[in-house]
PDB file of C-alpha atoms and ligand atoms in Angstrom:
ATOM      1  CA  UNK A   1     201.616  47.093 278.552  1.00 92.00           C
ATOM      2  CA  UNK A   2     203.591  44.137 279.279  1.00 98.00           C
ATOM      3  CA  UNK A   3     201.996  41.241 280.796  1.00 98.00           C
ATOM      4  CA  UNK A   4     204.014  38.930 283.446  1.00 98.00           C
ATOM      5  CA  UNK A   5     202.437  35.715 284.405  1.00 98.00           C
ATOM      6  CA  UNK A   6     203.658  32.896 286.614  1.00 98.00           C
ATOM      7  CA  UNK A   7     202.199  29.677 288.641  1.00 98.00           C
ATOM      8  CA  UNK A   8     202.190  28.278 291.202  1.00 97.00           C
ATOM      9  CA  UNK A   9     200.219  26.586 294.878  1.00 98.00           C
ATOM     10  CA  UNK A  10     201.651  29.728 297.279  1.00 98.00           C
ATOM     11  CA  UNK A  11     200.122  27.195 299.935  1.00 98.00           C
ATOM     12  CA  UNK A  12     201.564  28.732 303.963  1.00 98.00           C
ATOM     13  CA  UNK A  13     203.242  32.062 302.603  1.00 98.00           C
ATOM     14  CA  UNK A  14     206.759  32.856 303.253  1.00 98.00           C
ATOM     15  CA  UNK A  15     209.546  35.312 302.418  1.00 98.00           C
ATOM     16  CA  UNK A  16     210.550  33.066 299.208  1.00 98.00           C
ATOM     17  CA  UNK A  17     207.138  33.245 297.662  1.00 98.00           C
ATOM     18  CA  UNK A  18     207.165  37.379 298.061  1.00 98.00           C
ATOM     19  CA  UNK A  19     210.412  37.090 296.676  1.00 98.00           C
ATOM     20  CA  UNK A  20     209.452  35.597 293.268  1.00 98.00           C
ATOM     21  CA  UNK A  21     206.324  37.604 292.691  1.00 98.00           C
ATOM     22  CA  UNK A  22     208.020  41.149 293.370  1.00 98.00           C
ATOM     23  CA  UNK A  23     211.131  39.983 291.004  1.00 98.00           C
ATOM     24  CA  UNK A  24     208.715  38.461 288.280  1.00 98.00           C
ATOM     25  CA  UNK A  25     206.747  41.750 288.552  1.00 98.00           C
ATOM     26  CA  UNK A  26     209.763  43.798 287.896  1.00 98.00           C
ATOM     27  CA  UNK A  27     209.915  42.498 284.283  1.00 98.00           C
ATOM     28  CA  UNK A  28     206.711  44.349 283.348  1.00 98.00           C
ATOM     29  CA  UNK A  29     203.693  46.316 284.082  1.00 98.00           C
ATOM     30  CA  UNK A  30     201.239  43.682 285.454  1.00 98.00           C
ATOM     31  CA  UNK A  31     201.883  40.479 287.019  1.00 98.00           C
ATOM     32  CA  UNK A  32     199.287  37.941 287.000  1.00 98.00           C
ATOM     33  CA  UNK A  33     199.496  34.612 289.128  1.00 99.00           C
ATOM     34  CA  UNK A  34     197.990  31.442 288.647  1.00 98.00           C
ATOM     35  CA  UNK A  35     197.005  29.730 291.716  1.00 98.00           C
ATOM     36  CA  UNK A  36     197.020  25.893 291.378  1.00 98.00           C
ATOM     37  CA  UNK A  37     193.359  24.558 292.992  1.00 98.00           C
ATOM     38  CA  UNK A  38     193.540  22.406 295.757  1.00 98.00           C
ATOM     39  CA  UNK A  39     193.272  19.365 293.661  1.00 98.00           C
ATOM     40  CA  UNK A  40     195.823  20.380 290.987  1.00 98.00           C
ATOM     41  CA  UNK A  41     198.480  20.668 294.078  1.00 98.00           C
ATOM     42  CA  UNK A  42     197.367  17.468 295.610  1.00 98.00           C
ATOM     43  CA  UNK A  43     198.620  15.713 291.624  1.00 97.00           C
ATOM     44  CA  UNK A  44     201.373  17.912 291.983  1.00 93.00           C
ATOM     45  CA  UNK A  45     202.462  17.451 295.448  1.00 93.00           C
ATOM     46  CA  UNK A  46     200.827  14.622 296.991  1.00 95.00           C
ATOM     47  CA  UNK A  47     199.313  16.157 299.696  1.00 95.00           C
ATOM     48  CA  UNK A  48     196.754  19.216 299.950  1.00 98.00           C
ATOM     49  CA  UNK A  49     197.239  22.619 300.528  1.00 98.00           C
ATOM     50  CA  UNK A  50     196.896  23.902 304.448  1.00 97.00           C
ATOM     51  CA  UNK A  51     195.437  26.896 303.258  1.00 98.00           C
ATOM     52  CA  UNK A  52     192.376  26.023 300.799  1.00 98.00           C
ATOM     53  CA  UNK A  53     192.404  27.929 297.338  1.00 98.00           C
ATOM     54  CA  UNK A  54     190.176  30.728 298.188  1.00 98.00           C
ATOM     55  CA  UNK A  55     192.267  31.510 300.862  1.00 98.00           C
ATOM     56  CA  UNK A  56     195.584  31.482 299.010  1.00 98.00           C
ATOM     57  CA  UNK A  57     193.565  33.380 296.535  1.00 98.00           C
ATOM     58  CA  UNK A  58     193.038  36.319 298.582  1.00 98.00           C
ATOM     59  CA  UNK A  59     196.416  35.844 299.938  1.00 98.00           C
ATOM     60  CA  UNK A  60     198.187  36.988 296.698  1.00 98.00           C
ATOM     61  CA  UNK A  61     195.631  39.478 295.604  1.00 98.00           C
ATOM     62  CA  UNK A  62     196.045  41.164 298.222  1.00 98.00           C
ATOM     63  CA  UNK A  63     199.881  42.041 297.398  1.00 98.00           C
ATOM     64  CA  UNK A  64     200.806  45.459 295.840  1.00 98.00           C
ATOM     65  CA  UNK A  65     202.681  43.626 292.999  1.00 98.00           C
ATOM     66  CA  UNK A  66     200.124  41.754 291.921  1.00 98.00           C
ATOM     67  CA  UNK A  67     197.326  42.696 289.473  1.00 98.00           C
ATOM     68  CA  UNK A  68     195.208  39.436 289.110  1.00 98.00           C
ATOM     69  CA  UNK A  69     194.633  35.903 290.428  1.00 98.00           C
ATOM     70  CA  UNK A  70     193.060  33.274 289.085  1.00 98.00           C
ATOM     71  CA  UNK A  71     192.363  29.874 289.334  1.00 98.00           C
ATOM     72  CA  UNK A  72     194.535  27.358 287.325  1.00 98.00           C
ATOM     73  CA  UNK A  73     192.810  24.056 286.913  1.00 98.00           C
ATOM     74  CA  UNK A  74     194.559  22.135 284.518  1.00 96.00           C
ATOM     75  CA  UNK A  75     198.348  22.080 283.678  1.00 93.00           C
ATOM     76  CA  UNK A  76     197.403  21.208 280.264  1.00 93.00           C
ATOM     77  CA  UNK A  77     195.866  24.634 279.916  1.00 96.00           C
ATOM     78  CA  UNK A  78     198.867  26.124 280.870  1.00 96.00           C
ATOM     79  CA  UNK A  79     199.003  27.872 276.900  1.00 96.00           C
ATOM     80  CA  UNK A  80     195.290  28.791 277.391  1.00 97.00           C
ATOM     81  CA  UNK A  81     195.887  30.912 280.432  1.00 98.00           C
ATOM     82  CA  UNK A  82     198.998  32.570 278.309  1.00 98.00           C
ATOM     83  CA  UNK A  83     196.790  33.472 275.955  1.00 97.00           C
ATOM     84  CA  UNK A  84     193.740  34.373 277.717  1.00 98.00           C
ATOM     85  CA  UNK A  85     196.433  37.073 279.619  1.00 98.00           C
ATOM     86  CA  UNK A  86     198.121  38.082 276.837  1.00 98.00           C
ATOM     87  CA  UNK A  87     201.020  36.972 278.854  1.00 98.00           C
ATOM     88  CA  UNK A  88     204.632  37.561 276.616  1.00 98.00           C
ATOM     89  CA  UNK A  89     206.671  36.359 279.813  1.00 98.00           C
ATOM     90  CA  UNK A  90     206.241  33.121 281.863  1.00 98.00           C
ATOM     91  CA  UNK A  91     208.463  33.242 285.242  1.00 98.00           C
ATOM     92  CA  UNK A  92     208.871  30.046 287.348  1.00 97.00           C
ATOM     93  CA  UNK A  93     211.480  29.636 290.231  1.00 96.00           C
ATOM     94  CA  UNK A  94     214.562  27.644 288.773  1.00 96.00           C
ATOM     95  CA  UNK A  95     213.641  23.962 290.866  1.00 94.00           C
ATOM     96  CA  UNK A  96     211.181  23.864 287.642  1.00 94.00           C
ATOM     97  CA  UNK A  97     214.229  24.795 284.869  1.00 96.00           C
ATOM     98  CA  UNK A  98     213.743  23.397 281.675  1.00 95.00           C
ATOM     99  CA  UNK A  99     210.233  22.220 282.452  1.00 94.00           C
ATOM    100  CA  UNK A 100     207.976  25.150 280.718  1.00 95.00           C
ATOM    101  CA  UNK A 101     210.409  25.461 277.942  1.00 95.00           C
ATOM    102  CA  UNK A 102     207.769  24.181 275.749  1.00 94.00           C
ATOM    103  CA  UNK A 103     205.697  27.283 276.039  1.00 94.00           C
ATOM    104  CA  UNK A 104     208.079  29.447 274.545  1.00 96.00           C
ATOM    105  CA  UNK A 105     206.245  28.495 271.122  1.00 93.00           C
ATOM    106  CA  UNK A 106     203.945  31.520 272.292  1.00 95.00           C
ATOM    107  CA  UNK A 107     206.032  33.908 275.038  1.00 97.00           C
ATOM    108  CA  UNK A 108     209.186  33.980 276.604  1.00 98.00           C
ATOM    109  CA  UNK A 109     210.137  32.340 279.712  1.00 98.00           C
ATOM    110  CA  UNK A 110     212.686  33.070 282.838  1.00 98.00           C
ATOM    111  CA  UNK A 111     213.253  30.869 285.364  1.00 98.00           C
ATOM    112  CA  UNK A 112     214.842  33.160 288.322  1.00 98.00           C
ATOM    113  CA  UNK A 113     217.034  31.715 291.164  1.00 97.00           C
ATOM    114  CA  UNK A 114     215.208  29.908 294.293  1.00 97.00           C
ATOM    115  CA  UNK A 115     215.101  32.218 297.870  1.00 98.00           C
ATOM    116  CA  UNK A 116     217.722  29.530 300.084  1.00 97.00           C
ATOM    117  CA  UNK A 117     216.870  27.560 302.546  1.00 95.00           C
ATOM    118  CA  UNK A 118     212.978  28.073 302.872  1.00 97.00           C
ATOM    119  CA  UNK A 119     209.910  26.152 301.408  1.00 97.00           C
ATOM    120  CA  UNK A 120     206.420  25.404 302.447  1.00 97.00           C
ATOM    121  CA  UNK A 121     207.279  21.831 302.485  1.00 95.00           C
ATOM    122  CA  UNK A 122     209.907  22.523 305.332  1.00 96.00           C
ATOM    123  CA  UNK A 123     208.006  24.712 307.057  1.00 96.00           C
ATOM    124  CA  UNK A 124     205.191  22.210 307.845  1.00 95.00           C
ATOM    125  CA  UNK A 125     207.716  19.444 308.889  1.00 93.00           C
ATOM    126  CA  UNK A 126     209.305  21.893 311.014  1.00 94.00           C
ATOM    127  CA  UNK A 127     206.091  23.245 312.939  1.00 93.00           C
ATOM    128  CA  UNK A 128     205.222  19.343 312.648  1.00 88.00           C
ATOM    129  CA  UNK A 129     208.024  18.598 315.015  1.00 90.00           C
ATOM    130  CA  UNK A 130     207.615  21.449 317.560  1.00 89.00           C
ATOM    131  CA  UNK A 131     207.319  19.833 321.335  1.00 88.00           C
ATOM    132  CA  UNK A 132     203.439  20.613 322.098  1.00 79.00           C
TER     133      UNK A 132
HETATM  134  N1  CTP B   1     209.869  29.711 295.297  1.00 94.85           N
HETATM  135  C1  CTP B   1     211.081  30.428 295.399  1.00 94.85           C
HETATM  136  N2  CTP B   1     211.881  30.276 296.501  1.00 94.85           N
HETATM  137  C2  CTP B   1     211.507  29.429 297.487  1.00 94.85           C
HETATM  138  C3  CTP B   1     210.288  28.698 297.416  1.00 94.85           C
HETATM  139  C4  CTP B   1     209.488  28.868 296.292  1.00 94.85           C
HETATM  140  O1  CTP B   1     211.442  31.202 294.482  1.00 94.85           O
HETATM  141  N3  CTP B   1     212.329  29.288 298.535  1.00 94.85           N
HETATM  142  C5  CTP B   1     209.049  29.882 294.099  1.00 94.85           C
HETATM  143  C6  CTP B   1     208.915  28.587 293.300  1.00 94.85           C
HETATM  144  O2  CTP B   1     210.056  28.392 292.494  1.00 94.85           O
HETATM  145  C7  CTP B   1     207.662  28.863 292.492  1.00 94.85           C
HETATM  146  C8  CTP B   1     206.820  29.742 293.458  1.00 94.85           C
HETATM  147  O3  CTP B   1     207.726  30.212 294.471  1.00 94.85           O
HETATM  148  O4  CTP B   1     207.977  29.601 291.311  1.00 94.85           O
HETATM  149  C9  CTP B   1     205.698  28.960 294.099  1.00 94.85           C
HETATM  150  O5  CTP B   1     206.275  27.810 294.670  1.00 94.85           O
HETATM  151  P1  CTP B   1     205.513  26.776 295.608  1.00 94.85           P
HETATM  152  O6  CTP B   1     205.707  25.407 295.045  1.00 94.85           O
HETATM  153  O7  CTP B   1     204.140  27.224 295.841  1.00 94.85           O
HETATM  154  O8  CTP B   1     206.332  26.968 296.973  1.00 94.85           O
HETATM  155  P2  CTP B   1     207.313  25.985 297.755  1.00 94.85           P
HETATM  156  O9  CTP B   1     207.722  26.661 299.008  1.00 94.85           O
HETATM  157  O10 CTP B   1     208.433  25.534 296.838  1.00 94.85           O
HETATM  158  O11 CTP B   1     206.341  24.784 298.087  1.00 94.85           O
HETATM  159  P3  CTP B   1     206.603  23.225 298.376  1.00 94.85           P
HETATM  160  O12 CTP B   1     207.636  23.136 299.458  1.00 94.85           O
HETATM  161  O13 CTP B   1     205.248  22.706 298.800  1.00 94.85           O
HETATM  162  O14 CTP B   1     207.061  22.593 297.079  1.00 94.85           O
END
């Protein structure tokens, strides 16, 4: 059994999100996902989530190529979590290349090509500046 994990906030779903998951899930026989919590995202992103963690939660659970969610709190734990899924493959989109290299000291990591031209970040500006 080969465990696939990968990270990430999966805040206002879209195409490139579905994207990532099914190709990450392709490298193995489960993938698991690590949700960031609302307040990890907010460090990461400056801003909070639309969609609160329980939601995005249930979100990604509910796809058919994933096998588990959970909650990650702390980037610093990010080894932990490896472990604690007996993860051998860590699979980020490549805006964060070079960045998890340092966890290769306990499995191997990918970083796969972004979907063009669609983020959650552009999403919200755009529905921001629909005429009401
Ligand atoms: N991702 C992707 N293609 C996109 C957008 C995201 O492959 N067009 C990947 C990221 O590389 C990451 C995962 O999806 O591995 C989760 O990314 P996340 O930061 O939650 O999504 P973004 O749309 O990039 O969010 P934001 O605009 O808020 O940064």
């Amino acid at each position: 059994m080969k465990n696939i994990i990968t990270f990430g906030t999966f805040d206002v779903f879209h195409v490139g999100h579905i994207n990532i998951l099914e190709r990450a899930a392709s490298y193995g026989d489960n993938l698991i996902v690590g949700i960031s919590s609302d307040e990890l995202s907010f460090s990461k992103k400056k801003r909070y989530p639309i969609y609160c963690q329980s939601d995005r939660m249930k979100i990604i659970n509910s796809l058919r190529c994933v096998n588990k969610v959970f909650i990650e709190e702390y980037l610093e734990l990010k080894l932990d979590y490896i472990k604690q899924y007996n993860a051998t493959l860590l699979v980020m989109g490549d805006d964060w290349i070079g960045s998890f290299d340092w966890v290769k000291k306990v499995c191997d990591v990918i970083y796969l090509p972004r979907t063009p031209s669609i983020s959650t970040t552009e999403i919200i500006e755009i529905v921001g500046l629909m005429p009401k």
